[in-house]
């Protein structure tokens, strides 16, 4: 999918986002939606003149603001784009202090069982977790 189309679909969804977590408002999260040619910004108070180097779905500081970064190529349609945007936006919300896991929560152990990792990495992560 192209960044232009992805940004348009996401902007339409942001008009009435789902309520998925108390006090988490997707409309308050800055987004950078990109493809190999361009970056489109949504809800971003200070998008840079020169686009930063973007290479993953993540949260990162852009223009001095923590931003949810969404690669348009990761989604073939709206059904894949919207969950990806929520996922990355929640990381931004989490990094801003909006969500803290309970005592004793081990992010490394949780990531060792992350379902989208390839089999070799997943096996390696599980072994590391056991150690």
Coordinates of C-alpha atoms in Angstrom, one line a residue:
X1 CA 0.0 0.0 0.0
X2 CA 1.2 3.5 -0.7
X3 CA 1.7 6.1 2.1
X4 CA -0.9 8.4 0.6
X5 CA -3.6 5.8 0.7
X6 CA -2.6 4.4 4.1
X7 CA -2.6 7.9 5.6
X8 CA -6.0 8.6 4.1
X9 CA -7.5 5.4 5.6
X10 CA -5.9 6.0 9.0
X11 CA -7.1 9.6 9.0
X12 CA -10.7 8.4 8.3
X13 CA -10.4 5.8 11.2
X14 CA -9.1 8.5 13.5
X15 CA -12.4 10.4 13.2
X16 CA -14.0 7.7 15.5
X17 CA -11.3 5.5 16.9
X18 CA -12.1 2.5 19.0
X19 CA -11.7 2.8 22.8
X20 CA -9.2 0.1 23.6
X21 CA -7.6 1.2 26.9
X22 CA -8.6 3.8 29.6
X23 CA -7.2 7.2 28.7
X24 CA -5.6 6.0 25.5
X25 CA -6.8 8.3 22.7
X26 CA -5.5 7.4 19.3
X27 CA -6.3 10.9 18.1
X28 CA -3.6 12.3 20.4
X29 CA -0.8 10.2 19.0
X30 CA 1.3 11.6 16.2
X31 CA 1.8 9.3 13.2
X32 CA 4.3 9.0 10.4
X33 CA 3.0 6.8 7.6
X34 CA 5.6 6.1 5.0
X35 CA 6.5 4.2 1.9
X36 CA 9.7 4.2 -0.2
X37 CA 8.8 7.6 -1.7
X38 CA 7.2 9.7 1.0
X39 CA 6.2 10.2 4.6
X40 CA 2.7 11.4 5.6
X41 CA 2.2 12.9 9.0
X42 CA -1.1 12.7 11.0
X43 CA -1.6 14.6 14.3
X44 CA 2.0 15.7 14.3
X45 CA 2.6 19.1 15.8
X46 CA 6.0 19.7 14.2
X47 CA 6.8 17.4 11.2
X48 CA 10.3 17.9 10.0
X49 CA 11.1 19.5 6.6
X50 CA 13.4 16.6 5.8
X51 CA 12.0 13.1 6.4
X52 CA 14.0 11.0 8.8
X53 CA 15.3 7.6 7.9
X54 CA 12.4 5.2 8.5
X55 CA 12.8 1.4 8.3
X56 CA 10.4 -0.3 10.6
X57 CA 7.0 -0.2 12.5
X58 CA 8.0 1.4 15.7
X59 CA 7.7 4.4 18.0
X60 CA 10.5 7.0 17.6
X61 CA 11.2 10.7 18.1
X62 CA 10.5 12.8 15.0
X63 CA 10.7 16.5 15.1
X64 CA 11.1 16.3 18.9
X65 CA 7.9 14.4 19.4
X66 CA 7.5 10.7 20.1
X67 CA 5.7 9.4 17.0
X68 CA 4.1 6.1 15.9
X69 CA 5.8 5.0 12.7
X70 CA 3.7 2.9 10.3
X71 CA 5.2 1.4 7.2
X72 CA 2.4 1.4 4.6
X73 CA 4.0 -1.6 2.8
X74 CA 3.3 -3.7 5.9
X75 CA -0.5 -3.6 5.1
X76 CA -2.3 -4.7 2.0
X77 CA -5.6 -3.2 3.2
X78 CA -7.4 -1.3 6.0
X79 CA -7.9 -4.5 8.0
X80 CA -4.1 -4.9 8.3
X81 CA -3.3 -1.2 8.6
X82 CA -5.5 -0.2 11.5
X83 CA -4.4 -2.8 14.0
X84 CA -0.7 -2.0 13.1
X85 CA -1.4 1.7 13.8
X86 CA -3.0 0.9 17.1
X87 CA -0.1 -1.3 18.1
X88 CA 2.5 1.3 17.4
X89 CA 0.4 4.1 18.9
X90 CA 0.1 2.1 22.1
X91 CA 3.9 1.8 22.3
X92 CA 4.0 5.6 22.1
X93 CA 1.4 5.9 24.8
X94 CA 3.3 3.4 26.9
X95 CA 6.6 5.2 26.4
X96 CA 5.0 8.5 27.5
X97 CA 4.1 6.9 30.8
X98 CA 0.5 6.1 30.0
X99 CA 0.9 2.4 30.8
X100 CA 3.1 0.6 33.3
X101 CA 3.2 -3.2 33.6
X102 CA 2.7 -4.7 37.0
X103 CA 5.6 -5.6 39.3
X104 CA 7.8 -8.4 38.1
X105 CA 6.7 -8.2 34.5
X106 CA 9.5 -9.4 32.2
X107 CA 9.4 -7.8 28.7
X108 CA 12.2 -10.0 27.5
X109 CA 10.2 -13.2 28.4
X110 CA 7.1 -11.8 26.8
X111 CA 9.0 -11.0 23.6
X112 CA 10.6 -14.5 23.6
X113 CA 7.1 -15.8 22.8
X114 CA 6.1 -13.0 20.3
X115 CA 4.1 -14.8 17.6
X116 CA 5.4 -12.9 14.5
X117 CA 9.1 -13.8 15.0
X118 CA 10.6 -16.4 12.7
X119 CA 11.1 -20.0 14.1
X120 CA 14.8 -19.7 14.6
X121 CA 14.6 -16.4 16.5
X122 CA 11.7 -17.7 18.5
X123 CA 13.6 -20.8 19.6
X124 CA 16.6 -18.8 20.5
X125 CA 14.5 -16.4 22.5
X126 CA 12.8 -19.2 24.4
X127 CA 16.2 -20.7 25.2
X128 CA 17.5 -17.4 26.5
X129 CA 14.4 -17.0 28.6
X130 CA 15.0 -20.4 30.2
X131 CA 18.6 -19.4 31.0

